CSV table of C-alpha atoms in Angstrom, one decimal:
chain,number,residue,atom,x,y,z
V,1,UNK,CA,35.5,-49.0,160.2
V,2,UNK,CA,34.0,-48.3,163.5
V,3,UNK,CA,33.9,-44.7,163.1
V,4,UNK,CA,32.6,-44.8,159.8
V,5,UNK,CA,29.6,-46.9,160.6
V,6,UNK,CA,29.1,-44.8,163.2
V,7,UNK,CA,28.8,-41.7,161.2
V,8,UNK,CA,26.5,-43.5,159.0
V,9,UNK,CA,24.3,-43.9,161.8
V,10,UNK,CA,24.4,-40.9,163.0
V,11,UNK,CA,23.2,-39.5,159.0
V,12,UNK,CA,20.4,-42.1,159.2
V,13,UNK,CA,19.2,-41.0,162.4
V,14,UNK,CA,19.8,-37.3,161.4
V,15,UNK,CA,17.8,-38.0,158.4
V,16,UNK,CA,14.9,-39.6,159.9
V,17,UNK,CA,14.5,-36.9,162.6
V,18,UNK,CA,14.3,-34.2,159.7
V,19,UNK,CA,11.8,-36.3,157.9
V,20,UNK,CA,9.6,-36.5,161.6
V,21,UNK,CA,10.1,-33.0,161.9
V,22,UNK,CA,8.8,-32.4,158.7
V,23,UNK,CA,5.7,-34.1,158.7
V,24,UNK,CA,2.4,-32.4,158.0
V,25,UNK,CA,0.6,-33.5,160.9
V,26,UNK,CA,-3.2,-32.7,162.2
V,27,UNK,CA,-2.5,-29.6,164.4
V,28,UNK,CA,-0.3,-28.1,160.7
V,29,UNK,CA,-3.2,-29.3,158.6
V,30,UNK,CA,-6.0,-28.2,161.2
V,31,UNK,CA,-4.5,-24.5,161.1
V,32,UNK,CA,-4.1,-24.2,157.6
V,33,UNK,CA,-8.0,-25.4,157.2
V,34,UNK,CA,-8.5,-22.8,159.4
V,35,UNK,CA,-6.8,-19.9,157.2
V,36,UNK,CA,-7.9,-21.3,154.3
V,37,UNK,CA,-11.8,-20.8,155.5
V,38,UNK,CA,-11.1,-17.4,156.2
V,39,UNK,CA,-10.2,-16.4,152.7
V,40,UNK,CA,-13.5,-14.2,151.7
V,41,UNK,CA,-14.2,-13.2,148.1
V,42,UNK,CA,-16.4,-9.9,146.6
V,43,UNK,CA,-16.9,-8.2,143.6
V,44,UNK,CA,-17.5,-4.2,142.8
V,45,UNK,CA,-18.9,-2.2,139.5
V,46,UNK,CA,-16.6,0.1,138.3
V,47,UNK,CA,-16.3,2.6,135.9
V,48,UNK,CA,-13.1,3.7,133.5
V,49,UNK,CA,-12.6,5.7,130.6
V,50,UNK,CA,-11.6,5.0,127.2
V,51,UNK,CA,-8.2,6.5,125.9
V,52,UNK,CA,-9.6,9.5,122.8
V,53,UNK,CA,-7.6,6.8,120.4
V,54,UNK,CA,-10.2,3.7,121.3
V,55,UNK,CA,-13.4,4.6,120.4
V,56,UNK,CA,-15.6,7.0,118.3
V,57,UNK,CA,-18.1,9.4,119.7
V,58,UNK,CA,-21.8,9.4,118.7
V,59,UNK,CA,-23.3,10.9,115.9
V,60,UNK,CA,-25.2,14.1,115.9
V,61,UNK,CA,-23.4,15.8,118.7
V,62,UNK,CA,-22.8,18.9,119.1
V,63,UNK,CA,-18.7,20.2,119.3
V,64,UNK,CA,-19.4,22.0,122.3
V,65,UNK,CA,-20.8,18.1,123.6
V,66,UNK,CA,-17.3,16.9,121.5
V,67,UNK,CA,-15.4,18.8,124.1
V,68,UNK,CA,-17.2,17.5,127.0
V,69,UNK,CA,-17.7,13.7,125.8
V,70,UNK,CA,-15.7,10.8,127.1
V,71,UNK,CA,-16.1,7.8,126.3
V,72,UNK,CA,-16.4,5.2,130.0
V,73,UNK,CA,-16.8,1.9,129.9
V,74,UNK,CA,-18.3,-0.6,132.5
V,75,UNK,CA,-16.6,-3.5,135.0
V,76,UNK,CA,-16.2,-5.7,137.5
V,77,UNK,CA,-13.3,-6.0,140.1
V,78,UNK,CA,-12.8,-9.2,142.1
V,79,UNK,CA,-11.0,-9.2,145.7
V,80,UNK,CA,-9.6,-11.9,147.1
V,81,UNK,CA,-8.6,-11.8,150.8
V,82,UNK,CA,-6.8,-12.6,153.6
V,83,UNK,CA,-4.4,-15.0,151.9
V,84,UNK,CA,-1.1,-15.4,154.2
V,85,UNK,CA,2.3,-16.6,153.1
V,86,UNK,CA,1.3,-20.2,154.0
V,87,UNK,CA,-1.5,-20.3,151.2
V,88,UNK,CA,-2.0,-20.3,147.6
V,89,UNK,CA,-5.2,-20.0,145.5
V,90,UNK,CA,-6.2,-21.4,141.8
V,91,UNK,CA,-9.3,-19.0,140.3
V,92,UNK,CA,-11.2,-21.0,137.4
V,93,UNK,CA,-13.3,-19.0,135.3
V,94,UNK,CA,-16.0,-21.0,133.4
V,95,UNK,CA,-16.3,-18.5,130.6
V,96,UNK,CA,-12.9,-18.6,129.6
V,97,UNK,CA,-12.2,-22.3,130.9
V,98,UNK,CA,-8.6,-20.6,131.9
V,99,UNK,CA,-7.4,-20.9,135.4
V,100,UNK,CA,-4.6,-18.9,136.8
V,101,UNK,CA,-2.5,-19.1,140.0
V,102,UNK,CA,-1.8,-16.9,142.8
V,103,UNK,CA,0.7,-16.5,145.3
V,104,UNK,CA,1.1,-13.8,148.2
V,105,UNK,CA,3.8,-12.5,146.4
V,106,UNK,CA,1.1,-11.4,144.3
V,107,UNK,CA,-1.3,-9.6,146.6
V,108,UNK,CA,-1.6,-6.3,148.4
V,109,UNK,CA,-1.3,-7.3,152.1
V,110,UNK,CA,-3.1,-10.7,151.7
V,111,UNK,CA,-5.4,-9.0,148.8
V,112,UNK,CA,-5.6,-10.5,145.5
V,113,UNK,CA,-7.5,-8.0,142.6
V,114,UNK,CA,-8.3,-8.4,139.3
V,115,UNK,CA,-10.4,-7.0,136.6
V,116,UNK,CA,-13.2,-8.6,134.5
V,117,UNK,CA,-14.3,-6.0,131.4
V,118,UNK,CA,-16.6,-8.1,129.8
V,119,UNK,CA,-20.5,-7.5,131.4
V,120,UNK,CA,-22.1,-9.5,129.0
V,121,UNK,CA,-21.6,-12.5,129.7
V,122,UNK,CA,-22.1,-14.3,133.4
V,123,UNK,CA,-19.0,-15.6,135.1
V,124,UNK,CA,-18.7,-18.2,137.8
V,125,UNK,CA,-15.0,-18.3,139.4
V,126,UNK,CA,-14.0,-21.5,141.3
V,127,UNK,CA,-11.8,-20.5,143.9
V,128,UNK,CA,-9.5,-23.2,145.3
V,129,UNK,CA,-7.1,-22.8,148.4
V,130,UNK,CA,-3.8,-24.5,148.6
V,131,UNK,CA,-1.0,-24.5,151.2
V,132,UNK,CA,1.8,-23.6,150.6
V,133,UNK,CA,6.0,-24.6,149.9
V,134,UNK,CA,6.4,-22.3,153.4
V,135,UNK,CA,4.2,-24.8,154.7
V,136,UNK,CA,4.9,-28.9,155.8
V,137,UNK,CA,2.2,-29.6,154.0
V,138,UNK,CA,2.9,-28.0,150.6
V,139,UNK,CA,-0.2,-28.3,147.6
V,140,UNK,CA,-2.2,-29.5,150.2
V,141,UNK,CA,-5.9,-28.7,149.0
V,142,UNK,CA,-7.8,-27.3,151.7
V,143,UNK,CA,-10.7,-25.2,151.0
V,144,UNK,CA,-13.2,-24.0,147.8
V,145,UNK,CA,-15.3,-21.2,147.3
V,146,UNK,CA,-17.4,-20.0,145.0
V,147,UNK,CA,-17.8,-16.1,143.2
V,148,UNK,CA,-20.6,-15.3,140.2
V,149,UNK,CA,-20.3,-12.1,138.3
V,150,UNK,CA,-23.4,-11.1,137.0
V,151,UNK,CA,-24.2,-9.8,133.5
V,152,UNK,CA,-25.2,-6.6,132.1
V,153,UNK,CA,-29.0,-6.2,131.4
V,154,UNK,CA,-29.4,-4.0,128.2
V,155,UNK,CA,-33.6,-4.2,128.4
V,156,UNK,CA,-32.7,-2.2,131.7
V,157,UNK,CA,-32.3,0.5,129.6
V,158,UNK,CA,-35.5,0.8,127.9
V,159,UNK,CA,-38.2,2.9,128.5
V,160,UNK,CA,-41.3,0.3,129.4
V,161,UNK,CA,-39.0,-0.4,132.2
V,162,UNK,CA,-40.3,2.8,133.8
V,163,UNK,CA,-42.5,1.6,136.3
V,164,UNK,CA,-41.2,-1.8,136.8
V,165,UNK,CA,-37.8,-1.3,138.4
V,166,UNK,CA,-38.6,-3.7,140.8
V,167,UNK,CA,-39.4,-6.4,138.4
V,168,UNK,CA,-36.4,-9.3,138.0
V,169,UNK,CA,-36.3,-8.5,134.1
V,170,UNK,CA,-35.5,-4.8,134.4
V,171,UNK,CA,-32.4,-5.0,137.0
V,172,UNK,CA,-28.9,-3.6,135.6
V,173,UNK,CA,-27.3,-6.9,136.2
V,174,UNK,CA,-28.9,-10.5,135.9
V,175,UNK,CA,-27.7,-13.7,137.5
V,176,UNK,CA,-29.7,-15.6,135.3
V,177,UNK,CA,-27.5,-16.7,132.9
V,178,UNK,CA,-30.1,-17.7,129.5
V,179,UNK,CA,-31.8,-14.3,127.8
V,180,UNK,CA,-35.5,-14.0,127.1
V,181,UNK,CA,-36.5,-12.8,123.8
V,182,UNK,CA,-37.6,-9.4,123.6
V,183,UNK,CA,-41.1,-10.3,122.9
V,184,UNK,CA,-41.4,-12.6,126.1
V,185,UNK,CA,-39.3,-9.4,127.7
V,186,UNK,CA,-42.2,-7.2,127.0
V,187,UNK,CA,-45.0,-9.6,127.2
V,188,UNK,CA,-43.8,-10.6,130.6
V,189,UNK,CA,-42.9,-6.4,131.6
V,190,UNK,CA,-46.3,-5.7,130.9
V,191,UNK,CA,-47.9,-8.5,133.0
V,192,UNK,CA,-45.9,-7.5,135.9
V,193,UNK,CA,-47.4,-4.2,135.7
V,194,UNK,CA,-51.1,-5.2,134.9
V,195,UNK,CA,-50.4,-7.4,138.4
V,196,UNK,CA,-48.3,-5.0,140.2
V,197,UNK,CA,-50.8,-2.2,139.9
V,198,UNK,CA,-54.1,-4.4,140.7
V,199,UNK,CA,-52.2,-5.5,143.8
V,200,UNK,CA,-51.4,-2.0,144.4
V,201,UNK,CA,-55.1,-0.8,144.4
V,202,UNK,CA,-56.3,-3.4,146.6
V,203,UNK,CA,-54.2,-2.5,149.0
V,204,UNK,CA,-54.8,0.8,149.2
V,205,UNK,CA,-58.4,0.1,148.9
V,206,UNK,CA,-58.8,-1.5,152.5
V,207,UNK,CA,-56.7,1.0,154.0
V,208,UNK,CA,-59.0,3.9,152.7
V,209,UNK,CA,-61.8,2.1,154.4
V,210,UNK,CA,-59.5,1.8,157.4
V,211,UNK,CA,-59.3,5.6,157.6
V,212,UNK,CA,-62.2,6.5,157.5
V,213,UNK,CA,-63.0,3.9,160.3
V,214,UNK,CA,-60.7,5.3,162.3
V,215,UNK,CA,-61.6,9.0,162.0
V,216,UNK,CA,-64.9,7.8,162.8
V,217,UNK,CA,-63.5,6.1,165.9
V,218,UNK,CA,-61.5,9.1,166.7
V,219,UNK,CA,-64.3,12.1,166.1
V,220,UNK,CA,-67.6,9.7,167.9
V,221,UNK,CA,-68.4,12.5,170.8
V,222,UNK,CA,-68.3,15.4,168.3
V,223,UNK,CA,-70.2,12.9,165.4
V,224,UNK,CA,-72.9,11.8,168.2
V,225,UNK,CA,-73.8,15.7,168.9
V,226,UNK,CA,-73.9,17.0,165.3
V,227,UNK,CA,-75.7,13.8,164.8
V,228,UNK,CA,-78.3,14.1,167.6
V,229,UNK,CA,-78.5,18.4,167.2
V,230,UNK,CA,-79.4,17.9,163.2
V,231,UNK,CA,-82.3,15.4,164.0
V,232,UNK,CA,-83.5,17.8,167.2
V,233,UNK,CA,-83.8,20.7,164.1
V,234,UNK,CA,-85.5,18.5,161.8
V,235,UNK,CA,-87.9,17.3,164.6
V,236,UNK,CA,-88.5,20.3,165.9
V,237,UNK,CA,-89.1,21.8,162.1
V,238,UNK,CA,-91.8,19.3,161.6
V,239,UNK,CA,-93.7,19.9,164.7
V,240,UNK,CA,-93.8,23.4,163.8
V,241,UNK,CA,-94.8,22.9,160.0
V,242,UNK,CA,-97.6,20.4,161.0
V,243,UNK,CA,-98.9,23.0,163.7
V,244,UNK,CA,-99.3,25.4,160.8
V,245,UNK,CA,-101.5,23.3,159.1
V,246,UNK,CA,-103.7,22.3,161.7
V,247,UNK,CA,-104.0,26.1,162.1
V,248,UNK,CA,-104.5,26.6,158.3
V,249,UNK,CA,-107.1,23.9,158.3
């Protein structure tokens, strides 16, 4: 009876030293906050190509063009990284309202990638960190970051654009998520360049005056001497002319 109480206790006091020994405690938790803030996200345009069998080409090309033409298509790959094996991360997209988990078994040395095709629309990921089952402190939440894809601009594309690249309204990608209509589009395109181009000749108005200021500044000696030679002629002209009267007379 002796011995079996005994082993009893030893089991209990087993049991409570694996359950001390796996605790999440501060130091665990502080490193794991630690990796979890390091986790960095970006985004990058990118181009690929249609199979032949998935779209159409235009109308009115030539067959030499035929030969030539493929068809590309526009979109956005997301990184993810520096994840470890002690973390986890949940990405939400607000678009879809889908979120989706990943593991490190699922990235490329601590790199998580995936593809977004469609430009039209503006997506904002949620990124949430996790620790990991490798961890003591397993689901854990620990960290959230934010990513927004922009959308594709199609006014960029139009010609009254020319001129106004700089102007919000004409960039490739927005992140302004509501559209304008194209009336405001071009009422507001063409203000931008009534403005931009006033601003742009009074600036260059000053600096016109400021040159010729400063070539003044720069040429005074040889100014002063043309200056006081031409009035010596034209003094000395007059003397002579009004001599030649008085003669005349």
């Amino acid at each position: 009876m002796k011995k079996i109480n005994k082993l009893i206790f030893t089991i209990i006091l087993a049991l409570i030293s694996i359950d001390v020994y796996a605790a999440c405690d501060t130091k665990e938790l502080n490193e794991l906050r630690s990796a979890a803030a390091n986790i960095k996200t970006s985004y990058e345009v990118m181009e690929g190509k249609f199979d032949p069998s998935e779209y159409s080409p235009p109308d009115g090309i030539t067959d030499e063009e035929l030969e030539e033409y493929e068809g590309v298509y526009t979109f956005f790959r997301i990184y993810i990284t520096n994840l470890t094996p002690d973390l986890y991360i949940t990405v939400y997209n607000d678009l879809t309202d889908q979120t989706t988990t990943y593991n490190y078994s699922d990235s490329t040395d601590g790199t998580i990638t995936f593809d977004w095709d469609d430009i039209r629309g503006l997506v904002n990921y949620q990124i949430t960190v996790y620790s990991s089952n490798q961890t003591n402190c397993a689901d854990t939440k620990l960290h959230t970051l934010y990513l927004t894809t922009p959308r594709y601009n199609e006014y960029s594309s139009y010609e009254i654009c020319d001129g106004a690249e700089d102007y919000y309204l004409c960039y490739e990608y927005l992140t302004v998520p509501e559209d304008v209509s194209y009336s405001e589009f071009v009422q507001n395109v063409e203000e931008y360049k009534i403005n931009h181009n006033t601003e742009k000749e009074e600036e260059e108005s000053p600096q016109e005056s400021n040159d010729f200021i400063s070539f003044l500044s720069q040429h005074k000696v040889p100014i002063l001497v043309i200056s006081i030679t031409i009035l010596a002629i034209g003094g000395l002209t007059t003397v002579i002319i009004i001599k030649k009267r008085r003669r005349i007379i």
